[in-house]
CSV table of C-alpha atoms in Angstrom, one decimal:
chain,number,residue,atom,x,y,z
A,6,MET,CA,25.4,-0.7,-2.2
A,7,GLU,CA,22.1,0.5,-1.3
A,8,SER,CA,20.5,-0.2,-4.2
A,9,ASP,CA,21.9,-3.9,-3.8
A,10,ASN,CA,20.3,-3.8,0.2
A,11,VAL,CA,17.0,-2.4,-1.5
A,12,ILE,CA,16.5,-5.2,-3.8
A,13,SER,CA,17.7,-8.0,-1.1
A,14,GLN,CA,14.7,-6.4,0.4
A,15,LEU,CA,12.3,-7.3,-2.1
A,16,ILE,CA,13.5,-10.7,-2.3
A,17,ASN,CA,13.5,-11.4,1.1
A,18,HIS,CA,9.4,-10.6,0.6
A,19,PHE,CA,9.2,-12.7,-2.1
A,20,LYS,CA,10.9,-15.7,-0.1
A,21,GLU,CA,8.6,-15.2,2.6
A,22,ILE,CA,5.9,-16.8,0.0
A,23,ILE,CA,7.2,-18.6,-2.1
A,24,THR,CA,10.8,-20.7,-2.8
A,25,LEU,CA,13.2,-18.7,-5.1
A,26,GLU,CA,16.2,-20.6,-7.1
A,27,ASP,CA,19.5,-18.1,-8.3
A,28,GLN,CA,18.3,-18.4,-11.9
A,29,ASP,CA,14.9,-17.3,-10.8
A,30,ILE,CA,16.1,-14.5,-8.8
A,31,GLU,CA,18.4,-13.4,-11.2
A,32,ALA,CA,15.4,-13.2,-14.1
A,33,ILE,CA,13.6,-10.8,-11.1
A,34,VAL,CA,16.4,-8.9,-10.4
A,35,SER,CA,16.9,-8.0,-14.3
A,36,LYS,CA,13.0,-6.3,-14.5
A,37,LEU,CA,13.2,-4.2,-11.7
A,38,GLU,CA,13.3,-0.3,-11.5
A,39,ILE,CA,14.2,1.6,-8.2
A,40,VAL,CA,12.2,5.0,-8.0
A,41,HIS,CA,13.8,7.6,-5.2
A,42,LEU,CA,10.9,10.3,-4.0
A,43,GLN,CA,10.7,13.2,-1.7
A,44,LYS,CA,7.7,14.5,0.1
A,45,LYS,CA,5.3,15.2,-1.9
A,46,ASP,CA,6.3,13.6,-5.1
A,47,CYS,CA,3.7,11.8,-6.9
A,48,LEU,CA,4.5,8.2,-7.7
A,49,LEU,CA,1.2,7.9,-9.7
A,50,ARG,CA,-1.7,10.6,-10.8
A,51,GLU,CA,-4.8,11.0,-11.3
A,52,GLY,CA,-5.7,10.8,-15.0
A,53,GLN,CA,-2.5,8.3,-15.8
A,54,VAL,CA,-3.1,4.4,-16.4
A,55,SER,CA,-1.1,2.9,-13.4
A,56,LYS,CA,1.2,0.3,-15.2
A,57,HIS,CA,3.4,-0.6,-12.4
A,58,MET,CA,3.0,-3.0,-9.0
A,59,ARG,CA,5.0,-1.0,-6.4
A,60,PHE,CA,7.2,-2.1,-3.5
A,61,ILE,CA,8.0,0.4,-0.7
A,62,ALA,CA,11.6,-0.5,0.3
A,63,LYS,CA,12.0,2.7,2.3
A,64,GLY,CA,9.7,5.2,3.7
A,65,SER,CA,5.8,5.8,3.4
A,66,LEU,CA,3.3,6.6,0.8
A,67,HIS,CA,-0.7,7.3,0.6
A,68,ALA,CA,-3.1,7.4,-1.7
A,69,TYR,CA,-6.4,9.4,-2.4
A,70,TYR,CA,-8.9,10.8,-4.8
A,71,THR,CA,-10.2,14.8,-4.5
A,72,ASP,CA,-14.1,14.7,-4.7
A,73,GLU,CA,-16.0,17.6,-6.2
A,74,LYS,CA,-15.4,19.8,-2.9
A,75,GLY,CA,-11.8,20.1,-3.7
A,76,LYS,CA,-11.3,17.7,-0.5
A,77,GLU,CA,-8.6,15.0,-0.4
A,78,ASN,CA,-9.9,11.1,0.7
A,79,THR,CA,-7.4,8.9,1.9
A,80,THR,CA,-7.8,5.7,0.8
A,81,GLN,CA,-5.1,3.8,0.8
A,82,LEU,CA,-1.8,4.3,3.8
A,83,GLY,CA,1.5,2.3,3.3
A,84,ILE,CA,4.9,1.6,4.8
A,85,GLU,CA,7.8,-0.3,4.1
A,86,ASN,CA,7.4,-4.1,2.4
A,87,TRP,CA,4.2,-3.0,1.7
A,88,TRP,CA,2.8,-2.8,-1.9
A,89,VAL,CA,0.6,0.2,-3.0
A,90,ASN,CA,-1.2,0.8,-6.5
A,91,ASP,CA,-4.4,1.5,-7.7
A,92,LEU,CA,-5.3,-1.8,-8.3
A,93,TYR,CA,-8.4,-0.9,-10.8
A,94,SER,CA,-6.4,1.1,-13.1
A,95,TYR,CA,-3.2,-1.5,-13.2
A,96,LEU,CA,-6.2,-4.4,-14.3
A,97,SER,CA,-8.5,-2.5,-16.2
A,98,GLY,CA,-6.2,0.0,-18.2
A,99,GLN,CA,-8.5,2.7,-17.2
A,100,PRO,CA,-7.1,6.1,-16.0
A,101,SER,CA,-6.3,6.4,-11.9
A,102,ARG,CA,-9.1,8.1,-10.3
A,103,MET,CA,-6.4,8.8,-7.4
A,104,CYS,CA,-2.5,10.1,-6.5
A,105,ILE,CA,-0.3,7.9,-5.2
A,106,GLN,CA,1.7,10.5,-3.2
A,107,ALA,CA,5.0,10.2,-1.1
A,108,ASN,CA,4.3,11.1,3.1
A,109,GLU,CA,8.2,11.6,3.7
A,110,GLY,CA,11.4,10.5,1.8
A,111,THR,CA,10.3,7.2,0.1
A,112,THR,CA,12.6,4.7,-2.3
A,113,VAL,CA,10.0,2.4,-4.7
A,114,ILE,CA,10.5,-0.9,-6.9
A,115,GLN,CA,8.5,-1.1,-9.8
A,116,ILE,CA,7.8,-4.1,-12.0
A,117,SER,CA,6.2,-3.1,-14.6
A,118,LYS,CA,3.0,-5.1,-16.2
A,119,GLU,CA,4.9,-5.8,-19.5
A,120,ASN,CA,8.1,-7.3,-17.5
A,121,LEU,CA,5.3,-9.0,-14.2
A,122,GLU,CA,3.9,-10.9,-17.5
A,123,LEU,CA,7.2,-11.9,-18.9
A,124,LEU,CA,8.2,-13.5,-15.4
A,125,TYR,CA,5.0,-15.5,-14.8
A,126,LYS,CA,6.3,-17.8,-17.7
A,127,GLU,CA,10.3,-17.5,-16.6
A,128,VAL,CA,9.5,-17.8,-12.6
A,129,PRO,CA,6.0,-19.7,-12.6
A,130,SER,CA,6.5,-19.3,-8.7
A,131,ILE,CA,5.8,-15.8,-8.9
A,132,SER,CA,2.2,-16.2,-10.3
A,133,ASP,CA,1.5,-18.0,-7.2
A,134,PHE,CA,2.9,-15.1,-4.8
A,135,TRP,CA,0.8,-12.5,-6.7
A,136,ARG,CA,-2.3,-15.0,-6.8
A,137,LEU,CA,-1.8,-15.1,-3.0
A,138,LYS,CA,-1.4,-11.4,-2.4
A,139,MET,CA,-4.5,-10.6,-5.2
A,140,GLN,CA,-6.7,-12.9,-3.0
A,141,SER,CA,-5.6,-11.1,0.6
A,142,ALA,CA,-6.4,-8.1,-1.0
A,143,TYR,CA,-9.7,-8.6,-1.6
A,144,VAL,CA,-10.3,-10.0,1.7
A,145,THR,CA,-9.1,-6.6,3.4
A,146,LEU,CA,-10.7,-4.6,1.0
A,147,GLN,CA,-14.3,-6.9,2.0
A,148,GLU,CA,-13.8,-6.3,5.8
A,149,ARG,CA,-13.0,-2.6,5.2
A,150,THR,CA,-16.3,-2.4,3.1
A,151,PHE,CA,-18.0,-4.1,5.8
A,152,GLU,CA,-16.1,-2.0,8.8
A,153,HIS,CA,-17.4,1.0,7.0
A,154,SER,CA,-20.9,0.3,6.7
A,155,ARG,CA,-21.5,-1.7,9.6
A,156,VAL,CA,-18.7,-0.7,12.6
A,157,ASP,CA,-18.6,2.3,15.1
A,158,ALA,CA,-15.9,4.7,14.8
A,159,TYR,CA,-14.2,3.7,17.8
A,160,THR,CA,-14.3,0.3,17.1
A,161,LYS,CA,-12.7,1.1,13.2
A,162,TYR,CA,-10.4,2.8,15.3
A,163,ARG,CA,-9.2,0.0,17.6
A,164,ASN,CA,-9.2,-2.3,14.9
A,165,PHE,CA,-6.7,-0.1,12.5
A,166,VAL,CA,-4.4,0.4,15.4
A,167,SER,CA,-4.1,-3.2,16.3
A,168,ALA,CA,-4.0,-4.4,12.6
A,169,TYR,CA,-1.1,-1.6,11.5
A,170,ARG,CA,0.5,-1.2,15.0
A,171,ASN,CA,4.3,0.6,13.7
A,172,ILE,CA,1.6,2.8,10.8
A,173,GLU,CA,-0.5,5.8,13.4
A,174,GLN,CA,2.8,7.5,14.1
A,175,ARG,CA,3.7,7.5,10.4
A,176,PHE,CA,1.3,9.5,9.2
A,177,PRO,CA,0.0,13.2,9.9
A,178,GLN,CA,-3.8,13.1,11.9
A,179,PHE,CA,-5.3,14.4,9.0
A,180,MET,CA,-4.6,11.2,7.0
A,181,ILE,CA,-5.5,8.8,9.4
A,182,ALA,CA,-8.8,10.5,10.0
A,183,SER,CA,-9.3,10.7,6.3
A,184,TYR,CA,-8.8,7.1,6.1
A,185,LEU,CA,-11.5,6.2,8.5
A,186,GLY,CA,-13.7,8.3,7.3
A,187,ILE,CA,-14.0,11.0,10.9
A,188,THR,CA,-12.8,14.4,11.5
A,189,VAL,CA,-9.2,15.1,12.8
A,190,GLU,CA,-11.1,16.1,15.9
A,191,TYR,CA,-12.8,12.9,16.8
A,192,LEU,CA,-9.2,10.7,16.1
A,193,SER,CA,-8.6,13.1,18.6
A,194,TYR,CA,-11.1,12.0,21.3
A,195,LEU,CA,-10.9,8.0,20.2
A,196,ARG,CA,-7.3,8.1,20.4
A,197,LYS,CA,-7.6,9.6,24.0
A,198,LYS,CA,-10.5,7.1,24.7
A,199,HIS,CA,-8.5,4.3,23.6
A,200,LEU,CA,-5.2,5.1,25.7
A,201,SER,CA,-7.5,5.6,28.2
A,202,ASP,CA,-9.3,2.1,27.9
A,203,VAL,CA,-5.9,0.2,27.6
A,204,SER,CA,-3.9,1.9,30.0
């Protein structure tokens, strides 16, 4: 069954960082929810409180906020085996300021905050997994903040395609450009320059 394959994918993802016994896996599986999204379906809308951690099993998601001029600004991109969420909303209990939307047909595994708290007690190693994930997310955020203010656009683009080799072809150019804080036209120029430099 597809659901079994999807759940095995998440369990294997956990096992990359922590050790799980059979009883641990049973406890985890009992608390999972599988969500299927069509292209442009919203997993989280602006104004909703994020109450789940979300793992992309298949497909891709992007997170964005809409500014006062009505322009969408992409803050996160995610593909298979990535976690995508509004951590601010999840951790603070405040309404989300962004929308998380499917970029294509997407399957997501959710764990509610309540069930995750239960898992911390039933499977203590899950707490270790999230501690390491949160540390990694914080480091990534710091790096992106540093890049945004101190690195030129071409270096940002090169770092992006180097760090996320399989992602650029999965999203429309306007989303990539928005994520990098540049125009679509300038992204096209940077892409051509990069291809020329590496050829």
